[in-house]
Coordinates of C-alpha atoms in Angstrom, one line a residue:
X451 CA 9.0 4.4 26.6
X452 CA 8.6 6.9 23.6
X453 CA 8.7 10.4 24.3
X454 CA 4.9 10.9 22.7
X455 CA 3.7 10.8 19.4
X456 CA 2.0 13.6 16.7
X457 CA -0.7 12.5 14.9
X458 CA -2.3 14.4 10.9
X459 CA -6.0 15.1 10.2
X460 CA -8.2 12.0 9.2
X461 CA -8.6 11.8 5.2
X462 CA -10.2 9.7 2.8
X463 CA -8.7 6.6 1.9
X464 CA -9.1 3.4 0.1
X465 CA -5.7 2.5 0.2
X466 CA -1.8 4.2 0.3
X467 CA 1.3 3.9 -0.3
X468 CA 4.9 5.7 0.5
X469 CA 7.5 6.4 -1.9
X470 CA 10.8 4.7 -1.5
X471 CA 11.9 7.9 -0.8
X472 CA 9.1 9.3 1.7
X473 CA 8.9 12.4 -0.1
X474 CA 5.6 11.5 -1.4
X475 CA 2.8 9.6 -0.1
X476 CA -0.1 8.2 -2.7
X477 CA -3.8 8.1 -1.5
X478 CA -6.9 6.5 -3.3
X479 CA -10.1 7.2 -2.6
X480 CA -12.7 5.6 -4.9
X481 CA -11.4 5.9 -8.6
X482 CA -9.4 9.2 -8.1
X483 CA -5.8 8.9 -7.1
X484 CA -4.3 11.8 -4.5
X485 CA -0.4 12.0 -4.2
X486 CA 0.4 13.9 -0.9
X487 CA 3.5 15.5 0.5
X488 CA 4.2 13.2 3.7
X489 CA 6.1 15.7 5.9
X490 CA 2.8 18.2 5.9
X491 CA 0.1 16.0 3.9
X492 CA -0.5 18.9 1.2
X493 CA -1.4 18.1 -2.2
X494 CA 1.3 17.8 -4.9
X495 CA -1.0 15.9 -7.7
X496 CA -4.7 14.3 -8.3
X497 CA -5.4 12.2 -11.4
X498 CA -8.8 10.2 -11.8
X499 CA -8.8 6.5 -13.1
X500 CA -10.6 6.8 -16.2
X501 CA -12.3 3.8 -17.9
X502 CA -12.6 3.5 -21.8
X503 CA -15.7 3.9 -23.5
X504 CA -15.2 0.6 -24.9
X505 CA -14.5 -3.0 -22.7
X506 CA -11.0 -3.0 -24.9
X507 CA -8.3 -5.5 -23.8
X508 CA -5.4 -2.8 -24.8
X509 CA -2.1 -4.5 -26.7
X510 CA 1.8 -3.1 -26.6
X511 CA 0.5 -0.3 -29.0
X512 CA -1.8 1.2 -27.2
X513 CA 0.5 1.0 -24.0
X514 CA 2.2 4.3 -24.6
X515 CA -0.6 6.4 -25.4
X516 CA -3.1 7.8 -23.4
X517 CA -6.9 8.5 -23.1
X518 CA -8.4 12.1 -22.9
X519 CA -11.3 12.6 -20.2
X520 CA -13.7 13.1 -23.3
X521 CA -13.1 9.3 -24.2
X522 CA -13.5 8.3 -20.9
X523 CA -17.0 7.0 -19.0
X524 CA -17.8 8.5 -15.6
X525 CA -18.7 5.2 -13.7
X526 CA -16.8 5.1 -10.7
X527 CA -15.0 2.2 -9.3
X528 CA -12.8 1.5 -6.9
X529 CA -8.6 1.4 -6.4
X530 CA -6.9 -2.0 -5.3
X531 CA -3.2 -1.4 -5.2
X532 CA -0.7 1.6 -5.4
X533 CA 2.6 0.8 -6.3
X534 CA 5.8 3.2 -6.6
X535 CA 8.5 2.9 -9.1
X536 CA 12.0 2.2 -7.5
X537 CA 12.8 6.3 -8.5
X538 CA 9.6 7.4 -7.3
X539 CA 8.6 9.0 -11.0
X540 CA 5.9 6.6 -12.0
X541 CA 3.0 5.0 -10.1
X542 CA 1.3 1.8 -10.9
X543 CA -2.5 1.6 -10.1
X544 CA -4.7 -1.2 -10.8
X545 CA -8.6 -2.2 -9.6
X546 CA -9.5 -5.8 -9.9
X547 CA -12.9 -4.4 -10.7
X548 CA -12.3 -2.9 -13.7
X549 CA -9.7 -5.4 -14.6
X550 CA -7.0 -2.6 -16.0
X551 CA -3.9 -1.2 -14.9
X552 CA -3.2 3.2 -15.0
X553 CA 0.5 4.0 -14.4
X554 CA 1.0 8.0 -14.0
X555 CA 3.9 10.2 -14.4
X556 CA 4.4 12.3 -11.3
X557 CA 5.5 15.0 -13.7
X558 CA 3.1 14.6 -15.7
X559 CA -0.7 15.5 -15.7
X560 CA -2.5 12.8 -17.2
X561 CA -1.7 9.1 -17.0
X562 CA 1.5 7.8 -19.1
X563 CA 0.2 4.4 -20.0
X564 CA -3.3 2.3 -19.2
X565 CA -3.1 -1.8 -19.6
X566 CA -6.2 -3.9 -19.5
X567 CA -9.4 -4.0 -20.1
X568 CA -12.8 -4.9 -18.7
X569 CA -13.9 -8.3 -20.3
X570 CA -13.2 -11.7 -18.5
X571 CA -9.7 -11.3 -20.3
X572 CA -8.8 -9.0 -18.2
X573 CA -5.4 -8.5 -15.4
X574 CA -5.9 -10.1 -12.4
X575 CA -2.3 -8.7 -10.9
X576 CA 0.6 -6.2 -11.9
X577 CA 3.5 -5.4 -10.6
X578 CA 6.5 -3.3 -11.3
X579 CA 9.4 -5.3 -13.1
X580 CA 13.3 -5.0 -11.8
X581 CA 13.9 -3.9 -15.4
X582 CA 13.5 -0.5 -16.5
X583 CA 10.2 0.9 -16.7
X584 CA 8.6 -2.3 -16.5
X585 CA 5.3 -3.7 -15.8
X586 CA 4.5 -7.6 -15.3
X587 CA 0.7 -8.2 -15.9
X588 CA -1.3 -11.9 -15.3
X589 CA -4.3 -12.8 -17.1
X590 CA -6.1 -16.1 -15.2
X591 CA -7.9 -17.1 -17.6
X592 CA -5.2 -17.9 -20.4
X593 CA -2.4 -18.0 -18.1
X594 CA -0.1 -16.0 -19.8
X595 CA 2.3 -13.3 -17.9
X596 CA 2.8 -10.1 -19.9
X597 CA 5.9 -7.8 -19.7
X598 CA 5.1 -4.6 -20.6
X599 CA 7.9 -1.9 -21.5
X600 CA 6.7 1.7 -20.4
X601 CA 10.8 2.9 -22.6
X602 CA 9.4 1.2 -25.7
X603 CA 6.1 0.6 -25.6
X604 CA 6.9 -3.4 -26.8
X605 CA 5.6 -5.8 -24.5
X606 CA 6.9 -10.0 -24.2
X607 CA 4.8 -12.4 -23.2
X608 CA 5.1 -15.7 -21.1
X609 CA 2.9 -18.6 -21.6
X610 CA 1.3 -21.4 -19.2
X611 CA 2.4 -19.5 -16.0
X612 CA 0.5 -21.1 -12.8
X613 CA -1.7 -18.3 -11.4
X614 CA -0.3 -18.6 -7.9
X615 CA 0.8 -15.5 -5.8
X616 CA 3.6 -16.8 -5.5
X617 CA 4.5 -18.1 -8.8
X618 CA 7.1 -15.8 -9.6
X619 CA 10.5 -14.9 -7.8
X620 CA 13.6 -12.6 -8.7
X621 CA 17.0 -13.7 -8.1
X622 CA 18.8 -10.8 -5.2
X623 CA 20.6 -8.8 -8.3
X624 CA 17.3 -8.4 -9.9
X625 CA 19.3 -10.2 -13.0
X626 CA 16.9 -13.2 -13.2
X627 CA 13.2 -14.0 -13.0
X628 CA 11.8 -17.3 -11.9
X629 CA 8.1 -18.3 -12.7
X630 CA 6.6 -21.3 -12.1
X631 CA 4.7 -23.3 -15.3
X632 CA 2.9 -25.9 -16.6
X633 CA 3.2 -27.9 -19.6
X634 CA 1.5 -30.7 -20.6
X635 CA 0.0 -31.8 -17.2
X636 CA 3.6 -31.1 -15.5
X637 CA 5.5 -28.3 -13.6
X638 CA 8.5 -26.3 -14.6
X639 CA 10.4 -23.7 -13.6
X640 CA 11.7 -21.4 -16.3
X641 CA 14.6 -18.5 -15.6
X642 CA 14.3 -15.4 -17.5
X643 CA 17.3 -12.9 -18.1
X644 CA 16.1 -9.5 -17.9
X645 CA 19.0 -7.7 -19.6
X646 CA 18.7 -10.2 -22.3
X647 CA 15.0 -8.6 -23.1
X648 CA 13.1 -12.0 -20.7
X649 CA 15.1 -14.7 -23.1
X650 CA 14.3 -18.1 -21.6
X651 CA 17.7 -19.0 -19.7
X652 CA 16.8 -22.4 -18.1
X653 CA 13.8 -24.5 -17.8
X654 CA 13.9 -27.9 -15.0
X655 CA 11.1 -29.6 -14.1
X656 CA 9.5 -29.4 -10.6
X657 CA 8.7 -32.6 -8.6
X658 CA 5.5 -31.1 -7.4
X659 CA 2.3 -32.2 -7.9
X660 CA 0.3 -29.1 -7.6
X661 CA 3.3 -26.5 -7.0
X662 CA 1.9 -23.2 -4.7
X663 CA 4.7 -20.9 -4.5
X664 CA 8.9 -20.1 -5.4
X665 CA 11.5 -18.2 -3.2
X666 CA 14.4 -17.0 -4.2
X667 CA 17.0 -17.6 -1.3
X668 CA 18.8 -14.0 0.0
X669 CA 22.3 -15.8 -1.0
X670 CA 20.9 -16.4 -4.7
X671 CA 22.3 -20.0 -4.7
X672 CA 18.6 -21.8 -4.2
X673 CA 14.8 -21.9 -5.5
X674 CA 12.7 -22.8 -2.7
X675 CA 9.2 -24.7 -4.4
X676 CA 6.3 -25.8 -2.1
X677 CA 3.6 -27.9 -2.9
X678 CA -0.1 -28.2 -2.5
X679 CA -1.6 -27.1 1.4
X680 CA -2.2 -31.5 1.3
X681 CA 1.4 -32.4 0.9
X682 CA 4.0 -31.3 3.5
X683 CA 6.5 -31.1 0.8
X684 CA 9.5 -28.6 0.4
X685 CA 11.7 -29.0 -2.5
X686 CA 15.1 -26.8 -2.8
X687 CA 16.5 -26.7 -6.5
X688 CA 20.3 -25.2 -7.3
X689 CA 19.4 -21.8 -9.1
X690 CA 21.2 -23.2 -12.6
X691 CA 18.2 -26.4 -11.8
X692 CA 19.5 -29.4 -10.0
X693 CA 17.3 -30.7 -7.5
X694 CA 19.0 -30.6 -4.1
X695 CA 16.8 -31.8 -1.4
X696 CA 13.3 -32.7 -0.6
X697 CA 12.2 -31.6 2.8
X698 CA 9.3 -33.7 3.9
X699 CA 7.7 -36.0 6.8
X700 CA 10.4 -38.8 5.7
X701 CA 13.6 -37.2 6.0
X702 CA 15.3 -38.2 8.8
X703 CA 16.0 -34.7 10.5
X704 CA 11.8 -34.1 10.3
X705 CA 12.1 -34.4 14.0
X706 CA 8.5 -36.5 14.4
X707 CA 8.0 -36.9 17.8
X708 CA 6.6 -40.7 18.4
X709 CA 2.5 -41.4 17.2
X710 CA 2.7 -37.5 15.7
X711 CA 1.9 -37.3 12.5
X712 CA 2.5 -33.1 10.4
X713 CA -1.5 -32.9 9.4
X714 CA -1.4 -30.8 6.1
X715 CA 1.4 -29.3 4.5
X716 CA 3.0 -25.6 4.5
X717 CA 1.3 -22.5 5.0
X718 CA 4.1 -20.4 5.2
X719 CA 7.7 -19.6 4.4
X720 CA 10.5 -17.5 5.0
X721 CA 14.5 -17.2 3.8
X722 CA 16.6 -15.5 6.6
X723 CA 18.7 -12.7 5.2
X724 CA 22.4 -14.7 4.0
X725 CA 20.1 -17.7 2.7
X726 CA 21.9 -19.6 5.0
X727 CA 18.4 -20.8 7.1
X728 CA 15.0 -21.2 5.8
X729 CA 11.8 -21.3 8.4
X730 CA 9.4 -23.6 7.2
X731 CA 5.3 -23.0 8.9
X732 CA 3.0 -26.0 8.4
X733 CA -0.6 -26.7 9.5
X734 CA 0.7 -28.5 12.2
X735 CA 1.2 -25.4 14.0
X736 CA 5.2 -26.1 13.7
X737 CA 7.9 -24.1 12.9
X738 CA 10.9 -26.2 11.4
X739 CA 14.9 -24.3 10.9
X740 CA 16.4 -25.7 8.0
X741 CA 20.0 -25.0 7.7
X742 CA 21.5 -25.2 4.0
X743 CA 24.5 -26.8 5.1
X744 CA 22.9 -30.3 4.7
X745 CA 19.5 -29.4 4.6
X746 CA 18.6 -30.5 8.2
X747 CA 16.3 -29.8 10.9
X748 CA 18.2 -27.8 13.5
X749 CA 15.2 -26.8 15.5
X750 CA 11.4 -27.1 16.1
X751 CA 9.6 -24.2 17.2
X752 CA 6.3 -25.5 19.5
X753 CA 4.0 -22.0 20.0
X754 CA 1.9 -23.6 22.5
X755 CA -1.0 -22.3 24.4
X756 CA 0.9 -21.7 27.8
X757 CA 3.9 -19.7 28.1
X758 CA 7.4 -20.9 28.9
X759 CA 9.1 -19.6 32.5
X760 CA 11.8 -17.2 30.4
X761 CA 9.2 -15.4 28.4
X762 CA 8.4 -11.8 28.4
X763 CA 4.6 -11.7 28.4
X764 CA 2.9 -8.0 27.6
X765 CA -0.9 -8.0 28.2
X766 CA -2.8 -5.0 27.0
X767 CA -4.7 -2.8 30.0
X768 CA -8.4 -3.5 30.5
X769 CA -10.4 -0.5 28.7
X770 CA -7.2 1.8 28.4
X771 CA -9.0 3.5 25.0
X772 CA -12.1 4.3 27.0
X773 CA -10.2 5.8 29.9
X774 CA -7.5 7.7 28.3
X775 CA -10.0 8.5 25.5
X776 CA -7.5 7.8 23.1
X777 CA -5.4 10.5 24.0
X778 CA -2.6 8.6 25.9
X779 CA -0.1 6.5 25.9
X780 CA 0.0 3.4 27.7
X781 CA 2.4 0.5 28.8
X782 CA 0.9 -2.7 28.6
X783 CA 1.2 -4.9 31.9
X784 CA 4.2 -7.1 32.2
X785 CA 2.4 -10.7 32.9
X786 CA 3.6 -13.1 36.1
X787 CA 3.5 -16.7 35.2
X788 CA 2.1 -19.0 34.7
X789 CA 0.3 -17.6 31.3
X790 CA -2.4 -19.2 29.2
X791 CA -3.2 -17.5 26.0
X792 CA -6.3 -17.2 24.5
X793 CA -6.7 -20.2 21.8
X794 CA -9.7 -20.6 19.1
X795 CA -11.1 -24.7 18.4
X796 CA -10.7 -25.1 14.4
X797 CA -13.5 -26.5 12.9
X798 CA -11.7 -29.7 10.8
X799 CA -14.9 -30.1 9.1
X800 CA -14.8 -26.8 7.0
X801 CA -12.5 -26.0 4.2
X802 CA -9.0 -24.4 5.5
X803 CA -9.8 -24.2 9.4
X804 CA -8.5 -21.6 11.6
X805 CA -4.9 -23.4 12.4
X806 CA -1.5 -23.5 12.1
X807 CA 1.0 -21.2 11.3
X808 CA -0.4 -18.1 9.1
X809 CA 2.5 -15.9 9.1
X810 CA 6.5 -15.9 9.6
X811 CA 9.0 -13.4 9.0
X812 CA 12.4 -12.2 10.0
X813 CA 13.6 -8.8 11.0
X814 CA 16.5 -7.5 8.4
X815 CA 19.6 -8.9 10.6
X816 CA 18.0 -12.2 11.1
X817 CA 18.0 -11.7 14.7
X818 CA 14.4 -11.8 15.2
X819 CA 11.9 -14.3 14.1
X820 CA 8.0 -13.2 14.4
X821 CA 5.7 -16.2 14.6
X822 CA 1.4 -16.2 14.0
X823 CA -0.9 -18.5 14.8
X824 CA -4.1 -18.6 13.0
X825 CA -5.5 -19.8 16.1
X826 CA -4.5 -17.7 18.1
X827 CA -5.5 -14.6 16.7
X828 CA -5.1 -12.3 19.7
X829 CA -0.9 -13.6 20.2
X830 CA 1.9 -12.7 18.3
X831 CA 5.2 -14.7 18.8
X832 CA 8.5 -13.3 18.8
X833 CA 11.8 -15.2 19.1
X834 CA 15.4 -14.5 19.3
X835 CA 17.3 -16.2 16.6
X836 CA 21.0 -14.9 16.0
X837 CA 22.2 -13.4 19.1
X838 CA 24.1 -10.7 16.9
X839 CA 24.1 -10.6 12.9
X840 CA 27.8 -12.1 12.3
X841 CA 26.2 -15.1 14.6
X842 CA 27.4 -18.6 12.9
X843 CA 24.6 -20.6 14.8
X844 CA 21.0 -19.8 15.9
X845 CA 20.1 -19.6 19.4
X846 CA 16.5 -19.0 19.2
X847 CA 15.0 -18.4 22.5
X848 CA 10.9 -17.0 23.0
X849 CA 11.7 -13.8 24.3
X850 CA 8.4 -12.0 23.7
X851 CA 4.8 -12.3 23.4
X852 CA 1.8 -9.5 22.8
X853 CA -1.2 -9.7 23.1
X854 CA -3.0 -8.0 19.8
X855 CA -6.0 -6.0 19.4
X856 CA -7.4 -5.5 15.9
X857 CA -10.4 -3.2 15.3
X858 CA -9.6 -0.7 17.8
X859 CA -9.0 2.8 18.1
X860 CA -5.4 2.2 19.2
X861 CA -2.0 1.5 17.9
X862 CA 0.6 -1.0 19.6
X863 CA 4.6 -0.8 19.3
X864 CA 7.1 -3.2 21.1
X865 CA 9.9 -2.1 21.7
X866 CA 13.0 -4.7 21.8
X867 CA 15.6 -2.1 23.1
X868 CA 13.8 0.1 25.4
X869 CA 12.8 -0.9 29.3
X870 CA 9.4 -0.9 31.0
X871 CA 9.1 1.5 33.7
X872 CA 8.6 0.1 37.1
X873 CA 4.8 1.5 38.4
X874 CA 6.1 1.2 42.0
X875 CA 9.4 3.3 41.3
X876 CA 6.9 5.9 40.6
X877 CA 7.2 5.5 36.9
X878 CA 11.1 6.8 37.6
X879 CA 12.7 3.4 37.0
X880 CA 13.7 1.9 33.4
X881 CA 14.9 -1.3 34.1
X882 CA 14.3 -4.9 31.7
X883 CA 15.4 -8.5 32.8
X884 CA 18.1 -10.4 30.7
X885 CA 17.7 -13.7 30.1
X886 CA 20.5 -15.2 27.9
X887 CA 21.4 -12.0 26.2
X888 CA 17.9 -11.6 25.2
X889 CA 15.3 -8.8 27.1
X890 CA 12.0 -8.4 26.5
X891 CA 11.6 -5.0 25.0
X892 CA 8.9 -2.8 26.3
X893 CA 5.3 -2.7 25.0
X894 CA 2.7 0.2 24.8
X895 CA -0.6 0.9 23.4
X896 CA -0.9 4.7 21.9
X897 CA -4.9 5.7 21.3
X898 CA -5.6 7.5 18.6
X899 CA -7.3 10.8 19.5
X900 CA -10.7 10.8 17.5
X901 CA -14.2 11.0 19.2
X902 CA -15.6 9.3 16.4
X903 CA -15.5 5.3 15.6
X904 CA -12.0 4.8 14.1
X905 CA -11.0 1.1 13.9
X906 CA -7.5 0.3 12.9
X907 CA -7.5 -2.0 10.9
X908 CA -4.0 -1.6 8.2
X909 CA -0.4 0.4 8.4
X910 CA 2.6 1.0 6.7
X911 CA 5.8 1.9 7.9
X912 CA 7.2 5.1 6.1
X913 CA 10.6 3.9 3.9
X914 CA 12.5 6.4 6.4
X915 CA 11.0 4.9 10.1
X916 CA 9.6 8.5 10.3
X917 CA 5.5 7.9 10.3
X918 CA 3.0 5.4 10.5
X919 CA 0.3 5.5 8.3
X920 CA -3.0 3.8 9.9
X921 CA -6.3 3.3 7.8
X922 CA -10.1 1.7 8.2
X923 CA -12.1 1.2 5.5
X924 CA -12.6 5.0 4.6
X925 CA -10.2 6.9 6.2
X926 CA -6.3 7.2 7.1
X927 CA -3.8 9.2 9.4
X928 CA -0.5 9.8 10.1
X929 CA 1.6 8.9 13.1
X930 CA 4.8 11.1 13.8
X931 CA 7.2 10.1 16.5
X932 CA 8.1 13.0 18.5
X933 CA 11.7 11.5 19.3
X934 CA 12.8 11.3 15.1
X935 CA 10.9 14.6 14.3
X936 CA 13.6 16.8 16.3
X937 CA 15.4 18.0 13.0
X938 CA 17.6 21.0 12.3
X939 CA 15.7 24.7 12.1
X940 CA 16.8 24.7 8.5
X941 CA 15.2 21.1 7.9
X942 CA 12.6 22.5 9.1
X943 CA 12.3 25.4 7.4
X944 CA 12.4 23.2 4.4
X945 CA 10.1 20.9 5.5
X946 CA 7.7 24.3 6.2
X947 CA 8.5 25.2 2.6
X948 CA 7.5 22.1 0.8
X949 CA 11.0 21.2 -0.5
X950 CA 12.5 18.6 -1.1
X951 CA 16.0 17.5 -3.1
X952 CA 15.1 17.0 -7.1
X953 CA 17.8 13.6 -6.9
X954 CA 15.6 12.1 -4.2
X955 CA 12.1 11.9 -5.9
X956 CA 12.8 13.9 -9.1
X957 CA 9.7 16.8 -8.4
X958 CA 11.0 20.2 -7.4
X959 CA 7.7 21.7 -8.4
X960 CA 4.3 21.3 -5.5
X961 CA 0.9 22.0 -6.8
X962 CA -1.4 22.8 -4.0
X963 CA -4.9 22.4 -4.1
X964 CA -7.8 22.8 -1.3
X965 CA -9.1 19.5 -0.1
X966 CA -11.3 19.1 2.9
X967 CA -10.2 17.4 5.6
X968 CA -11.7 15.6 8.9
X969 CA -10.2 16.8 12.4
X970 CA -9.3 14.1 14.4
X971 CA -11.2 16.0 17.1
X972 CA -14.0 16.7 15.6
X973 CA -15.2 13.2 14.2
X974 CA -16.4 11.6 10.8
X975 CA -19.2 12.9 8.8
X976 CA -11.1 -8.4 9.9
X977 CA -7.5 -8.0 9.5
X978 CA -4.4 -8.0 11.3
X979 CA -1.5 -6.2 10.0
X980 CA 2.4 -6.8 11.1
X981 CA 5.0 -4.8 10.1
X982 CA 8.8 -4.6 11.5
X983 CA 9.6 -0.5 12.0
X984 CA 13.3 0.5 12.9
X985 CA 12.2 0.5 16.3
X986 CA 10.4 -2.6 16.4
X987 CA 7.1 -4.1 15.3
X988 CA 4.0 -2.8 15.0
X989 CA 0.5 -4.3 14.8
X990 CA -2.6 -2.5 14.0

């Protein structure tokens, strides 16, 4: 069990985000962005989102230059994303509302470039390119991807892109981009070199009907392409174009059992790290292993509603928040078997019903394997799958399960390495039982000391594993683990000092300004979140 935890003030907050670094930590509330030192929360910058007088879909010229306040209306609007350039110098902001895109030096005052404008022509997503100082911009409505150079102030452009979240993918050196298109009533795949200024490389055709998404495999040999939620239909294309293999009900290593048939196709997908196994979530509620070498099955995952005999079972304490007031910490209860979890009926008569698998994704050595349900919206899965990261074969075996709680004035780790602590040792005794290798961690609920109403309902890991930022709608806080905040008396004489190393983020100078702020205990004038920390996962 963790030694305790410090939590910040409460402070306004429509969304964050952490530089790769740490050093800095952007805040929007409404149209005004906040950049904040993490280590003690100060200010080190404020701009405000500022909209043009005119609804002006800005071109490559206008990229480089910015707008004075004077120019600028005062309606206020809100802030979508915050994204941080890979040096931590820039930050991209964009609202879906006002259909534009800010990015702002952190050395600078006002903003370095503004893309967008506020007709129906408008960006519908951006996103920072692998090139230097680059920004990718979709429009929906002529489905065109703009590439945007913040050096030069030129901008490329991409025509016919599908408008799909997941219509784009980078190769692991950041060398090539992969976007999905369509031409003439078919689907392509065209490969961009980025060094070579987004030239067209290659362009194969897809054998999709209605292609949703492309992933890049960790190894860079393969271009994973799945097809509409109707069709249960994988495709895995050689990254120079030839197809490879269709995955689909048909192939022999499906693994069907008798009378079953898959329902709808994929919801969701995952590469291990190496490439060499891809996860493959349908609306079945199945999780299927594909190994590369072949491209066969090599194991069906079943997340049932009862729990197996060799699974670790946490189940969170009946009104800990209320007792402890949110000022503990508490282990969740270690479950005998037989378990039943908690299951919702899907209503197959609406429009994409609460089933099947909703999210997958692996821990960075592939030894872990977290499973959702949309069903079961209370349960996460977690499995074992490499027994140690230079493992040739998968041995995937369920060795956890927690029960979730969104909406709460609490925050929930597991654990994978520590022990749970026997109640009738007299909390004195750490012990965990092995099963194959594999333990089942230890699992507690932390309360987050407020007297007001503070629902959890997002985090974000810090780069570093440091802090935990947790939000509601209006509001955020940080989370400090006591056991990675023992540093050094000069560290923390830094930290005290609101320094930092110029390489790191490139700022040496900190402008302060007075904000208000809400004391956690003093009070405040449906999602669910996971996240893999360096200690373990976290859902809030």
């Amino acid at each position: 069990m963790s030694g305790g935890y410090d939590f910040s003030h409460l402070f306004p907050a429509n969304t964050l985000a952490f530089s790769p670094g740490t050093t800095f930590l952007a805040v929007a509330h409404q149209n005004r962005i906040i950049v904040r030192s993490t280590s003690t929360l100060q200010i080190v910058r404020t701009w405000e989102c500022i909209l043009p007088p005119e609804a002006t879909t800005y071109g490559p010229k206008e990229l480089g230059s910015g707008s004075s306040v004077a120019e600028a209306t005062s309606e206020a609007f809100s802030i979508d994303t915050l994204q941080w350039s890979s040096d931590s110098m820039y930050l991209l902001v964009h609202s879906k509302e006002a259909k534009m895109a800010w990015v702002y030096g952190v050395a600078q005052e006002g903003e370095a470039a503004r893309v967008g404008g506020m007709g129906i022509e408008g960006l519908s997503r951006v996103k920072w390119g692998k090139g230097d100082r680059e920004v990718l911009a979709w429009t929906e409505v002529d489905s065109k991807l703009y590439i945007y150079s913040l050096s030069s102030g030129e901008a490329r452009l991409i025509q016919n892109v599908k408008p799909s979240a997941d219509g784009y993918t980078y190769s692991p050196d950041s060398r090539y981009l992969a976007v999905t298109e369509k031409h003439l009533g078919k689907e392509y795949i065209g490969v961009y070199d980025i060094l070579d200024g987004y030239n067209l490389l290659r362009h194969f055709p897809l054998l999709t009907v209605d292609v949703q998404g492309v992933s890049w495999s960790p190894c860079g040999k393969y271009i994973a392409a799945w097809d509409s939620p109707l069709s249960y239909s994988l495709h895995i294309h050689s990254a120079i174009g030839p197809h490879l293999t269709h995955f689909n009900p048909s192939s022999p290593a499906f693994s069907l059992a008798p009378n079953e048939t898959p329902g709808l196709g994929l919801r969701a997908l995952a590469w291990a790290p190496g490439g060499r196994w891809i996860a493959v979530g349908g609306w079945d509620g199945k999780v299927r292993i594909v190994e590369s070498d072949g491209w066969r099955c090599v194991c069906v995952i079943t997340c049932g509603t009862r729990a197996n005999k060799t699974a670790t079972v946490w189940r969170e304490p009946h009104d800990w928040l209320r007792d402890t007031r949110g000022r503990g910490i508490v282990q969740f209860d270690r479950q005998p078997h037989p378990v039943t979890f908690p299951a919702l009926r899907p209503d197959i008569t609406k429009p994409y019903p609460r089933m099947g698998i909703s999210h997958l994704t692996f821990d960075r050595e592939a030894t872990l394997l977290l499973i959702r349900l949309d069903n079961q919206p209370n349960v996460v899965h977690i499995y074992s799958f490499l027994p140690t990261p230079a493992s040739e074969q998968p041995t995937v075996v369920h060795t956890s399960k927690l029960s979730v709680v969104t909406r709460s004035g609490g925050v929930y780790f597991w654990d994978r390495e520590s022990g749970w602590i026997e109640e009738e040792s007299g909390g004195n005794l750490e012990c965990d039982r092995e099963i194959d290798g594999v333990t089942g961690g230890m699992m507690e609920g932390v309360g987050i000391p407020t007297r007001a109403e503070f629902p959890a309902l997002d985090i974000h890991w810090s780069p570093d594993g440091r802090s935990l930022a947790i939000q509601d709608r209006d509001h955020f806080c940080l989370l400090y683990d006591e056991d990675t905040e023992n540093l050094e008396d000069d560290e923390q004489g830094e930290r005290s000092m609101l320094m930092w190393n110029e390489q790191s983020e490139g700022l040496t100078d900190v402008l302060e300004e007075e904000e208000g702020h809400i004391s956690l205990s003093e009070g405040l004038p449906s999602r669910e979140q996971f996240f893999w920390g360096k200690e373990g996962l976290c859902d809030g």
